[in-house]
Short mmCIF file of C-alpha atoms in Angstrom, two decimals:
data_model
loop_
_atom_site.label_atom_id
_atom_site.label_comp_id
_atom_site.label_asym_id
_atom_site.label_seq_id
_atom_site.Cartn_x
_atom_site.Cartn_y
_atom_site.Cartn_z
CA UNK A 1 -17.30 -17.93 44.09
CA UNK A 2 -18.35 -14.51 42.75
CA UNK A 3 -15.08 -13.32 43.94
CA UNK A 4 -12.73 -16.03 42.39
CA UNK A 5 -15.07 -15.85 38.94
CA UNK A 6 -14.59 -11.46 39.40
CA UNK A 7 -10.64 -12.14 39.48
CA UNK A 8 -10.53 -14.98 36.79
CA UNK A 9 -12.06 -12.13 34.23
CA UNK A 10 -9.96 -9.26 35.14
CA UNK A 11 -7.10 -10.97 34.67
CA UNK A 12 -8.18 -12.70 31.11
CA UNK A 13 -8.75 -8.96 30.44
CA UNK A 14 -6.04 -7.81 31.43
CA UNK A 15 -3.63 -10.39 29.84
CA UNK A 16 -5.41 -9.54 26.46
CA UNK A 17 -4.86 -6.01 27.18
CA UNK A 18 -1.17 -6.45 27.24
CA UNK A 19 -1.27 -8.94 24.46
CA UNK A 20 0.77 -8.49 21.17
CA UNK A 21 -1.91 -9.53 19.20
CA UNK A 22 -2.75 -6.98 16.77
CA UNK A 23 -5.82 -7.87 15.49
CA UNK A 24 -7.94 -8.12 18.86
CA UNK A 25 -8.83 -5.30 21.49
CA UNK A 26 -11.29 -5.89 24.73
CA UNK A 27 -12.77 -2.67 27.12
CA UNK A 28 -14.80 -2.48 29.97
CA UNK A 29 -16.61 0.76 31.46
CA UNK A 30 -16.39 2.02 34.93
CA UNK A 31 -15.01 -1.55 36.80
CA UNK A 32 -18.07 -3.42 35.14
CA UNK A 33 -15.78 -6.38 34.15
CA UNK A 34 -18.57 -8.50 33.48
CA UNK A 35 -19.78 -6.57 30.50
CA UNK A 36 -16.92 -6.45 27.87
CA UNK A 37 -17.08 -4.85 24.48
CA UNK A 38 -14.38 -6.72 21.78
CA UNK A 39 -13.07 -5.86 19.06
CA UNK A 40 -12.10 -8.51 16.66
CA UNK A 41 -10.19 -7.47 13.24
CA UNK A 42 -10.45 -9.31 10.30
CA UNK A 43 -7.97 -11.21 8.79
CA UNK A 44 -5.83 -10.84 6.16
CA UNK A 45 -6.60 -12.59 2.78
CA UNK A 46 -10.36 -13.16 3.83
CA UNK A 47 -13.17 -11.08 2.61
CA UNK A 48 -13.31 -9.57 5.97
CA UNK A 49 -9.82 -7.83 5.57
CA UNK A 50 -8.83 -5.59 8.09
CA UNK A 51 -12.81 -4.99 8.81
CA UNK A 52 -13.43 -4.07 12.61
CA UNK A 53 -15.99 -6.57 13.85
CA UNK A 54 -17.22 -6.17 17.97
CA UNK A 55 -19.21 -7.86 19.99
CA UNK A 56 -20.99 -7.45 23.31
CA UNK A 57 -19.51 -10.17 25.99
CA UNK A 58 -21.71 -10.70 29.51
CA UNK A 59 -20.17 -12.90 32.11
CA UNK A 60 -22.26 -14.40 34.75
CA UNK A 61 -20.39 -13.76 37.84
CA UNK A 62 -21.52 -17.12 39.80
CA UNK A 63 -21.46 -19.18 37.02
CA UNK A 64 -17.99 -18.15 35.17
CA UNK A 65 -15.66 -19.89 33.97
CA UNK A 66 -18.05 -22.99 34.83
CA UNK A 67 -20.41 -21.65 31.94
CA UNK A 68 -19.60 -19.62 29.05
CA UNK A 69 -20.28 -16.38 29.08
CA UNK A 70 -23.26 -14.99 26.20
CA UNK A 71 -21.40 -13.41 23.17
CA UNK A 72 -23.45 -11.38 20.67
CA UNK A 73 -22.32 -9.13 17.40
CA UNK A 74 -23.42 -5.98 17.53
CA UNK A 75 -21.31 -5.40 13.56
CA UNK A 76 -24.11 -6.46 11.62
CA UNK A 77 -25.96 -3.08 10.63
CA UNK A 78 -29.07 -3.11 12.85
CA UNK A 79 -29.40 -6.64 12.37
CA UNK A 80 -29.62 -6.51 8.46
CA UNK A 81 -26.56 -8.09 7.85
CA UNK A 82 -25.51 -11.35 8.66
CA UNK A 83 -21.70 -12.02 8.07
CA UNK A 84 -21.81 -15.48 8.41
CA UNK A 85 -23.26 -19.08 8.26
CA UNK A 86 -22.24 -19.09 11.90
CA UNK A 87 -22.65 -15.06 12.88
CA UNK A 88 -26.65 -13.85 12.48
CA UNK A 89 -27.93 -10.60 11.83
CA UNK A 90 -29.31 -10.98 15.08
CA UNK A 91 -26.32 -10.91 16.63
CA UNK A 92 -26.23 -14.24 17.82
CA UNK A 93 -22.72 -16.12 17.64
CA UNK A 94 -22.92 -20.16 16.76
CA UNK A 95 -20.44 -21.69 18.07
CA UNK A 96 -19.96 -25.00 20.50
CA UNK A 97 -18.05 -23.91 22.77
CA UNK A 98 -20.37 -21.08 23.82
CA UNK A 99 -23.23 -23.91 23.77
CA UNK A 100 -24.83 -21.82 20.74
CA UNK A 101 -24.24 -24.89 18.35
CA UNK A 102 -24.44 -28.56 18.88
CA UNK A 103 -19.98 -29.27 17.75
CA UNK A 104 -18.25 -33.03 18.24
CA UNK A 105 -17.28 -34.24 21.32
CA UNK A 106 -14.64 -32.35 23.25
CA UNK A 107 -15.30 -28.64 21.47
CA UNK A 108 -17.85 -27.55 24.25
CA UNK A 109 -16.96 -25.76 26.73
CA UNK A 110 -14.30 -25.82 29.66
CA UNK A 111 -12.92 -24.05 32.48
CA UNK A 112 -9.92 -24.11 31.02
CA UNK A 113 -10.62 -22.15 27.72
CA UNK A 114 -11.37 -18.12 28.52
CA UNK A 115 -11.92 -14.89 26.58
CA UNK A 116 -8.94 -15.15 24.45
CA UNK A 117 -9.81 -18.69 23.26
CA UNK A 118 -13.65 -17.47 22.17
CA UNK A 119 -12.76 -14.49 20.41
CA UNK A 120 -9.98 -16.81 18.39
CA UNK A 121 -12.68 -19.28 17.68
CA UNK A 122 -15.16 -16.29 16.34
CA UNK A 123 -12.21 -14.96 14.16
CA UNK A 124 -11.58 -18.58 12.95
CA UNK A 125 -14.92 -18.50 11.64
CA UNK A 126 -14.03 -15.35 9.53
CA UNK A 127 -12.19 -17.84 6.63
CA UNK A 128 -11.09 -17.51 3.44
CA UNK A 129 -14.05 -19.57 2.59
CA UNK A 130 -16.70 -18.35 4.82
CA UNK A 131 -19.77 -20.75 2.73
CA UNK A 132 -17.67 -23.80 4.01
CA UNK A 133 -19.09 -22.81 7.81
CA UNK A 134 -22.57 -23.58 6.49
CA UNK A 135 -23.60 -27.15 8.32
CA UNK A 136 -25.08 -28.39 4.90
CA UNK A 137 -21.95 -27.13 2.73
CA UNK A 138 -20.47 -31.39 2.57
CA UNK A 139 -23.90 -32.12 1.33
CA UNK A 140 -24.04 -29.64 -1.24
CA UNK A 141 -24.43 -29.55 -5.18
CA UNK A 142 -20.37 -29.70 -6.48
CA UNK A 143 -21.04 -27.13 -9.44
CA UNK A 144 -24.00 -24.80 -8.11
CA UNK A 145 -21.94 -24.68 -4.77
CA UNK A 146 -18.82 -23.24 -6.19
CA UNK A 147 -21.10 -20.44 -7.64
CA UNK A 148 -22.48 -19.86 -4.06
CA UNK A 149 -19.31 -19.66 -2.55
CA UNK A 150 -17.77 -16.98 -4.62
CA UNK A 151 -21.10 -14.94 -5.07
CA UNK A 152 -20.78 -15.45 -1.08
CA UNK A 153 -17.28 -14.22 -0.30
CA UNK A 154 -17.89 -11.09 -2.92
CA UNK A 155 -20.43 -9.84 -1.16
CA UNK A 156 -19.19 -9.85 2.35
CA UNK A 157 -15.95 -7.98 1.06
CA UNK A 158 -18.32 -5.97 -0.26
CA UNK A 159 -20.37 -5.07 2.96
CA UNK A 160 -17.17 -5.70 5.31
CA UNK A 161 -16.06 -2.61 4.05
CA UNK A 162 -19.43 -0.56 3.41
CA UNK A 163 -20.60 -1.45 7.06
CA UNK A 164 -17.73 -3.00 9.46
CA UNK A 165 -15.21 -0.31 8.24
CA UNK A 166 -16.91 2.71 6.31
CA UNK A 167 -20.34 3.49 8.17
CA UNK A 168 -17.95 3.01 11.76
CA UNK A 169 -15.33 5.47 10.64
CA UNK A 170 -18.21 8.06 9.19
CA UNK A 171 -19.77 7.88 12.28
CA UNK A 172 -16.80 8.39 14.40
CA UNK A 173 -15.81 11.49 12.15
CA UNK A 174 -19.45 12.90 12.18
CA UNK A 175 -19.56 12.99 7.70
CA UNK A 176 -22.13 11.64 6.00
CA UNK A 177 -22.92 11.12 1.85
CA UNK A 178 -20.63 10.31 -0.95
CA UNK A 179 -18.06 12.76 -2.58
CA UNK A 180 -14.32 12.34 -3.36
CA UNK A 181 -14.08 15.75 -1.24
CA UNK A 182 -12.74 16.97 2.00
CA UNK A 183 -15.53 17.19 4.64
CA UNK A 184 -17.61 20.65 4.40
CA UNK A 185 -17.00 23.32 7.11
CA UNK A 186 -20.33 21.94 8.89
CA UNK A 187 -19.26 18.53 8.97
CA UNK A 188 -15.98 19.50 10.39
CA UNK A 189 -18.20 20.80 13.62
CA UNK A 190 -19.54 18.29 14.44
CA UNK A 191 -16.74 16.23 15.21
CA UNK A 192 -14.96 19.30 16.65
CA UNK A 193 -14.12 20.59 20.24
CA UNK A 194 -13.76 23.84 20.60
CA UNK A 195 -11.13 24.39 23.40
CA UNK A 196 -12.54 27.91 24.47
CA UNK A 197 -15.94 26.56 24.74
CA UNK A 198 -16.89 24.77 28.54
CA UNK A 199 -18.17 21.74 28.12
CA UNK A 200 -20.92 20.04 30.86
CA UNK A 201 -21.56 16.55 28.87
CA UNK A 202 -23.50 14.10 30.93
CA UNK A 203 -21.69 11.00 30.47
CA UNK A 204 -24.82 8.94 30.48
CA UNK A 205 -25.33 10.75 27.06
CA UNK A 206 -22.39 10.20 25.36
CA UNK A 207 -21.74 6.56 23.74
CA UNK A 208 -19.01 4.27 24.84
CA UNK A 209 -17.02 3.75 21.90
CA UNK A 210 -13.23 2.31 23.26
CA UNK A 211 -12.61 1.09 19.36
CA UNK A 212 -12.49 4.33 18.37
CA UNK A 213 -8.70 5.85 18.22
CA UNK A 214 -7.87 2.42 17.72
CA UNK A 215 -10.16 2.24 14.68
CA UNK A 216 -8.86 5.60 13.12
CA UNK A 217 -5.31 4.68 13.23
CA UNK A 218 -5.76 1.12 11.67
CA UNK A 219 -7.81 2.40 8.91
CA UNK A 220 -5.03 4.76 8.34
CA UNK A 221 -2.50 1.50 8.20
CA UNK A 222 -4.89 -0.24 5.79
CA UNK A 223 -6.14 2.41 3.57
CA UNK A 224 -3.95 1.04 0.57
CA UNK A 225 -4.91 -2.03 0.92
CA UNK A 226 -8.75 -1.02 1.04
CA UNK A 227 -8.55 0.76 -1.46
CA UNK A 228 -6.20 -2.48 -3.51
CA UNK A 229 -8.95 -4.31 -2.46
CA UNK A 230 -11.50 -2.25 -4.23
CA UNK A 231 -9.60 -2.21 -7.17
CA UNK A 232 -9.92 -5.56 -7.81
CA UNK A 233 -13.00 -6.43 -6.94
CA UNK A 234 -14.34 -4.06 -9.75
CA UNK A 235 -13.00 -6.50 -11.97
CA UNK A 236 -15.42 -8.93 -10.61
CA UNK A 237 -18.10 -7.66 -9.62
CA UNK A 238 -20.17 -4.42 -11.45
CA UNK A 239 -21.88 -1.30 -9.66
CA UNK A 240 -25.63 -1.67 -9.48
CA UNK A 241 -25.18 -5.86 -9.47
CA UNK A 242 -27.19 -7.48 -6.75
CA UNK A 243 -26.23 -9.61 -4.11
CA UNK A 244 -27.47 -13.63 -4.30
CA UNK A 245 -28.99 -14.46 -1.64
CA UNK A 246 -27.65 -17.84 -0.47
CA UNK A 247 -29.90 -20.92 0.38
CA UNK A 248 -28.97 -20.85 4.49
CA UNK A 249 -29.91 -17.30 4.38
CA UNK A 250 -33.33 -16.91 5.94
CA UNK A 251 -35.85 -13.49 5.35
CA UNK A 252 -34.63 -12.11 8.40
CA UNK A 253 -31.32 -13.55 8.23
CA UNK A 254 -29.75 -12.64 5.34
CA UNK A 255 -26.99 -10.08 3.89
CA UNK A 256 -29.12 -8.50 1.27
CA UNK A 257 -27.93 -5.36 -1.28
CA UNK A 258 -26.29 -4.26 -4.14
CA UNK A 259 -22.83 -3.95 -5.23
CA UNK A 260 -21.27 0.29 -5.69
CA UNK A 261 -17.96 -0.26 -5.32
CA UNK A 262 -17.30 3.41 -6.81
CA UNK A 263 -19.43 5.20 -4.17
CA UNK A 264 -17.17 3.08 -1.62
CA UNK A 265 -14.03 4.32 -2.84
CA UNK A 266 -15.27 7.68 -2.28
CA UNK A 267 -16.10 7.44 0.95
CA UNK A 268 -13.26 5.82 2.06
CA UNK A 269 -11.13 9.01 0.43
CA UNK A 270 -13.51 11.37 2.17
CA UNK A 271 -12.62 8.96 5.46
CA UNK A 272 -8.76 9.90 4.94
CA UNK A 273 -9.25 13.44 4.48
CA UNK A 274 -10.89 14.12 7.47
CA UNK A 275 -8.64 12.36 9.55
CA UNK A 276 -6.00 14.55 7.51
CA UNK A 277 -8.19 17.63 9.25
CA UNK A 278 -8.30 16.05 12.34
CA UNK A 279 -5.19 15.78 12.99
CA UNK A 280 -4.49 19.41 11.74
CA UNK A 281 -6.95 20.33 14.07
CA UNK A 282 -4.98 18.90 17.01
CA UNK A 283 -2.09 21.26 16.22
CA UNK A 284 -4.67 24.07 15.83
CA UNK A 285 -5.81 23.14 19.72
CA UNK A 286 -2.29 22.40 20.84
CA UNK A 287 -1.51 26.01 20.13
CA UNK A 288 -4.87 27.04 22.41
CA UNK A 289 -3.54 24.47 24.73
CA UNK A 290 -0.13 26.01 25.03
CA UNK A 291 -1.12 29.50 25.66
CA UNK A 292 -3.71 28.31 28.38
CA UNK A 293 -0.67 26.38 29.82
CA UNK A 294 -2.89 23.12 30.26
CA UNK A 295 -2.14 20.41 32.13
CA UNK A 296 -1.08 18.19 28.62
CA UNK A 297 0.96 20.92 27.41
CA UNK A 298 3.15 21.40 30.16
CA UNK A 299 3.48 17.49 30.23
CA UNK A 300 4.26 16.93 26.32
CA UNK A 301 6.92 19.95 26.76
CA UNK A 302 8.67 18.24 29.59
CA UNK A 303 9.11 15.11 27.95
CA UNK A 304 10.02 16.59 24.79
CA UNK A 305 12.69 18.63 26.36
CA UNK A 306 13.98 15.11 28.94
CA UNK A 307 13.92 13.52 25.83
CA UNK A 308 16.14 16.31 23.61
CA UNK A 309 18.59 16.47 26.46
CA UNK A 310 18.98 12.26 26.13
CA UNK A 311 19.65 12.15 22.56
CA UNK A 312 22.39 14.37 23.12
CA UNK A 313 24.50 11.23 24.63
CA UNK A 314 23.21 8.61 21.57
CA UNK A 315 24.90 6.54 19.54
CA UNK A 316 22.79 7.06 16.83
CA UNK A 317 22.35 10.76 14.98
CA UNK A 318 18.62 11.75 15.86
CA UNK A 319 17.37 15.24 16.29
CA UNK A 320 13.96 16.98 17.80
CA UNK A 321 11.79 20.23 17.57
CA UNK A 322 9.03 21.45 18.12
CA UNK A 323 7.03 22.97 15.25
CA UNK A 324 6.03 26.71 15.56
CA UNK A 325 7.19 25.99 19.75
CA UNK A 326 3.90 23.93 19.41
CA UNK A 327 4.23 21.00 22.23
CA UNK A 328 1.63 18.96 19.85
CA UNK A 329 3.48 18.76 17.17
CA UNK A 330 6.94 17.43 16.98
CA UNK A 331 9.39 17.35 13.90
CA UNK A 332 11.74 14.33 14.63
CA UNK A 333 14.74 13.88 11.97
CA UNK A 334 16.36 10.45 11.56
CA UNK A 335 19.99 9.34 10.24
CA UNK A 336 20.06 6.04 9.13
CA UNK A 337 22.84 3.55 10.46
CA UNK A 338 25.95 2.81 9.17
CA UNK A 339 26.39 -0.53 7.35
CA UNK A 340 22.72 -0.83 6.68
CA UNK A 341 20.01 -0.25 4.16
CA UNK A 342 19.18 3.25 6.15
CA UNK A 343 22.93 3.68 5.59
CA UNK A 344 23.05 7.95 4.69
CA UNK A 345 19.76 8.60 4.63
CA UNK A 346 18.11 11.46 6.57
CA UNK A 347 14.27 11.60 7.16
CA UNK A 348 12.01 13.49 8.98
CA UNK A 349 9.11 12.44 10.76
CA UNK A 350 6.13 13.98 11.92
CA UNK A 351 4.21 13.26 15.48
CA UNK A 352 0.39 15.04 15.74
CA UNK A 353 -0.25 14.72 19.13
CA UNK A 354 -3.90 15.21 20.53
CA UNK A 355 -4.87 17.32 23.06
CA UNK A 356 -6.64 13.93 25.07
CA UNK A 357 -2.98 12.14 24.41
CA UNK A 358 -2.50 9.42 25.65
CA UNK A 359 -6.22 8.55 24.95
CA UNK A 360 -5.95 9.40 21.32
CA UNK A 361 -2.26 7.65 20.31
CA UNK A 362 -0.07 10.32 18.17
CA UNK A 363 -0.13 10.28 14.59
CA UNK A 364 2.86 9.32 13.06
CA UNK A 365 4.02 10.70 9.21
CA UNK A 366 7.29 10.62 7.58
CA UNK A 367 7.41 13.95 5.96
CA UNK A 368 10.48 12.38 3.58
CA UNK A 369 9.39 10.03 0.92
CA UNK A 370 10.50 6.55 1.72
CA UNK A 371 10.05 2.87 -0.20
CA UNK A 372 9.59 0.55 2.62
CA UNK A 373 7.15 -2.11 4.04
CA UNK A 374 5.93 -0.87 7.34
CA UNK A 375 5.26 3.18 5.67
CA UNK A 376 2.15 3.91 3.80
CA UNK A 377 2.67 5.71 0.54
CA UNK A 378 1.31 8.46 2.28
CA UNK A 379 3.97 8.26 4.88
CA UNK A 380 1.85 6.97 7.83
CA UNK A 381 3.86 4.34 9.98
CA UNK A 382 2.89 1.31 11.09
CA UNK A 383 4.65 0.60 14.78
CA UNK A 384 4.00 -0.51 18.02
CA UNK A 385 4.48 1.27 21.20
CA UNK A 386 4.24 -0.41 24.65
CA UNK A 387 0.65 -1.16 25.16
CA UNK A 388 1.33 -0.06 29.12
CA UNK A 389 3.44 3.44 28.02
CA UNK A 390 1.25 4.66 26.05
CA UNK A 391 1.61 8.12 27.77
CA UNK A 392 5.47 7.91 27.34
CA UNK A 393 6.84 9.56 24.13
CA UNK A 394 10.19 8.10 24.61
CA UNK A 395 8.70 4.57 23.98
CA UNK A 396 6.88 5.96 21.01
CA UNK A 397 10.10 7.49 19.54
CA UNK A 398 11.91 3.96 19.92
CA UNK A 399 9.20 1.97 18.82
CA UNK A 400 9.31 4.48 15.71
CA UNK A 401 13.00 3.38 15.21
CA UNK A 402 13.04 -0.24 15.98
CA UNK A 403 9.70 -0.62 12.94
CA UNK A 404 12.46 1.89 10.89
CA UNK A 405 15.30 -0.38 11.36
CA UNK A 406 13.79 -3.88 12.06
CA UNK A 407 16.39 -6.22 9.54
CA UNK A 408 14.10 -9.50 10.09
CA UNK A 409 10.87 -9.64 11.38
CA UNK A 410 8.87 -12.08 11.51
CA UNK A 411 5.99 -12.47 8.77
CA UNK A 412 2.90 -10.56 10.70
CA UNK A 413 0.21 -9.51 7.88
CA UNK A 414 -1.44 -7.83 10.32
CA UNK A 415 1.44 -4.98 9.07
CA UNK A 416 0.41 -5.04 5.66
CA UNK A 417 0.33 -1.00 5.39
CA UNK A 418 2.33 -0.97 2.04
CA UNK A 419 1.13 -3.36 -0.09
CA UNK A 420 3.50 -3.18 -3.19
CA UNK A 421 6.58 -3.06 -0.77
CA UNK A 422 5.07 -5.89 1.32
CA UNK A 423 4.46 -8.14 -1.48
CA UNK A 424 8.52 -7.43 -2.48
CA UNK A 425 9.62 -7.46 1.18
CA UNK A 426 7.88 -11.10 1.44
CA UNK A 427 8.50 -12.52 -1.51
CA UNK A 428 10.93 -14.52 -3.26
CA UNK A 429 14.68 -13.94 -3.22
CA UNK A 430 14.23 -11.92 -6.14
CA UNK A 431 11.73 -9.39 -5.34
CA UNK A 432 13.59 -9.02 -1.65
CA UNK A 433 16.71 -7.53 -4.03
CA UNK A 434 13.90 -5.62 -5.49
CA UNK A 435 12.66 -3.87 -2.55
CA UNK A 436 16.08 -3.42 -0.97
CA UNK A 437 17.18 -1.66 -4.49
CA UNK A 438 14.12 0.89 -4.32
CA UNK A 439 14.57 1.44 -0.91
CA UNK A 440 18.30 2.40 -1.32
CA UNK A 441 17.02 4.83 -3.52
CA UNK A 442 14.57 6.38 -1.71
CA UNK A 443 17.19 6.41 1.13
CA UNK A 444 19.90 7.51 -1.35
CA UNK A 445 17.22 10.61 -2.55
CA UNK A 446 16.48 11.52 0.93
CA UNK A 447 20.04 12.84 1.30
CA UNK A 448 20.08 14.58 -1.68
CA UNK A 449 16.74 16.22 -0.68
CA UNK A 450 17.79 17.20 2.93
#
């Protein structure tokens, strides 16, 4: 039985692994398949937008998938913040099909449901209208419970991006306090590997954090649309205000604070600067890299080289090289198709790669200024590379391309990276012959730039 339940997890995990779905991730460490750490990203037009939520998942190998396994949220700031009517600061995840919460008949749990199903249900709970997952919310007063529910969803915006997003990224980068400035020289180190040092880390000391590349590159997607979402919220809300605490929330169960919207925005610039440096940095050790003539080096030059030699034979105009004969960096130009909105243009596109590739994904810029849905307006693309190549830059490259050239997509605001162009590409007829206009002349300006 321990064997059968063993092999009913690793595949769930693996199937999620390979999954499309962009806005949930699942790890394990060292075979332990029975302790899972998830990721669960929040979704769009909620108040937890694009916030990185995980939880701690513990199968019992003699009981699975008879019994559900125990789910807890570890998001929820040293348990002084509880994110929902149905998600404590504790930790603890209500919910009837993980026999947390007494639901109707027919929504406990099953041996047919598995890990995909449960983190679904926990991201269903993440709602426009979060208050509504209180039990007592059909019961409530009409007009004081409208009040509720908007001084509610304001103030898990608020701390979805103060805790789930901003204090996760900080602590990944190693930067700490509030300026609008790059991180200081000493702040830099302590997020930096010096390649000529050797390094004897215990593993036992260093935390498991399988979110994090995966974290970094996302908030790069979705800084715009943070930093939209900041935007308006001042307009609402006022720096210094304090959060109402609502009647289900208990002393030790509650999301309590004040609203500083302006020290937010800060941070989240500081946030985007030093992953700026960072990746910087990786071309700084990919030159260390070269001359040692590591193992990654001699790998990233190979492919670049296979890969130069096949675009000789293409159909479509595409040219590569390295920067400074730096294997970590690559400077990819692009000629748009014939007969399409790329029609004549010509852009080049950046790829930082890191020296712990394919760990850490490549960064991906466009170096020419371009109007278009899937590009931030600071160039960073939004595209999806094989989740089981990861290590195979020719993948990259034509996943690049196909989220460059992709005529009609299907609606996925998980890919809302540009949110001006998005709301054009997406909306009616008339702002569609908006968007395509401004990005024929971006296209038609990256000619005349060339």
């Amino acid at each position: 039985m321990a064997d059968q339940s063993i092999i009913r997890i690793t595949k769930e995990i693996g199937e999620l692994q390979k999954s499309s779905d962009l806005s949930l991730a699942v790890a394990f460490r060292d075979r332990d398949v029975r302790n899972v750490k998830a990721l669960i990203i929040g979704p769009h037009e909620t108040p937890y937008e694009f916030g990185f939520f995980e939880f701690s998942v513990k199968f019992n190998k003699e009981d699975y998938p008879r019994k559900s396994p125990t789910v807890t949220g570890t998001t929820t700031n040293s348990g002084r913040c509880r994110f929902n009517p149905n998600i404590y600061g504790s930790g603890k995840v209500c919910l009837s099909i993980l026999g947390t919460w007494r639901g109707e008949r027919g929504e406990e749990w099953s041996a047919a449901q598995g890990l995909e199903s449960i983190l679904l249900s926990i991201q269903s709970l993440m709602s426009s209208n979060p208050y509504e997952n209180e039990p007592g919310f059909e019961d409530a007063n009409e007009l004081h419970d409208k009040k509720n529910q908007k001084e509610y969803i304001e103030k898990i915006r608020h701390e979805t991006l103060r805790i789930s997003i901003i204090q996760r990224l900080e602590d990944y980068l190693g930067i700490t306090g509030s300026c609008l400035t790059a991180p200081t020289p000493a702040e830099q180190q302590n997020y930096r590997i010096d390649l000529d040092d050797d390094i004897d880390v215990d593993d036992a000391t260093v935390p498991w954090e399988p979110f994090k590349d995966l974290c970094k590159r996302r908030f790069l997607w979705y800084f715009d649309t943070y930093l939209e979402t900041i935007k308006k919220a001042k307009e609402e809300v006022k720096d210094g205000q304090p959060f109402v605490r609502m009647p289900f929330e208990g002393s030790s169960n509650t999301m309590d604070g004040k609203f500083n919207y302006t020290d937010l925005e800060q941070r989240l610039c500081r946030i985007k600067a030093a992953l700026d440096a960072e990746s910087d940095r990786w071309a700084v050790e990919g030159v260390s890299s070269r001359v040692k003539d590591t193992t990654m080096a001699v790998n990233l030059r190979r492919q670049f080289e296979q890969i130069k030699e096949s675009f000789k034979g293409s159909d479509v105009p595409r040219n590569i090289e390295l920067v400074d004969d730096n294997p970590f960096v690559w400077d990819l130009t692009y000629f748009g198709r014939p007969m399409t909105n790329l029609d004549g243009g010509v852009f080049r596109i950046k790829l930082n790669f890191s020296p712990s590739f394919p760990e850490e994904q490549p960064r991906v810029k466009f170096l020419t200024p371009i109007f278009h849905h899937r590009i931030a307006t600071d160039g960073t693309l939004c595209y999806f590379p094989k989740p089981n190549r990861r290590e195979d830059v020719k993948q990259h490259i034509e996943a690049i391309i196909e989220a460059l050239e992709e005529e009609q997509p299907p609606y996925d605001p998980r890919t809302l990276i540009h949110p001006e162009a998005h709301k054009l590409y997406w909306g009616s007829a008339d702002e569609r012959r908006t968007y395509n206009r401004r990005l024929r002349r971006s296209v038609q300006r990256s000619a005349e730039d060339f």
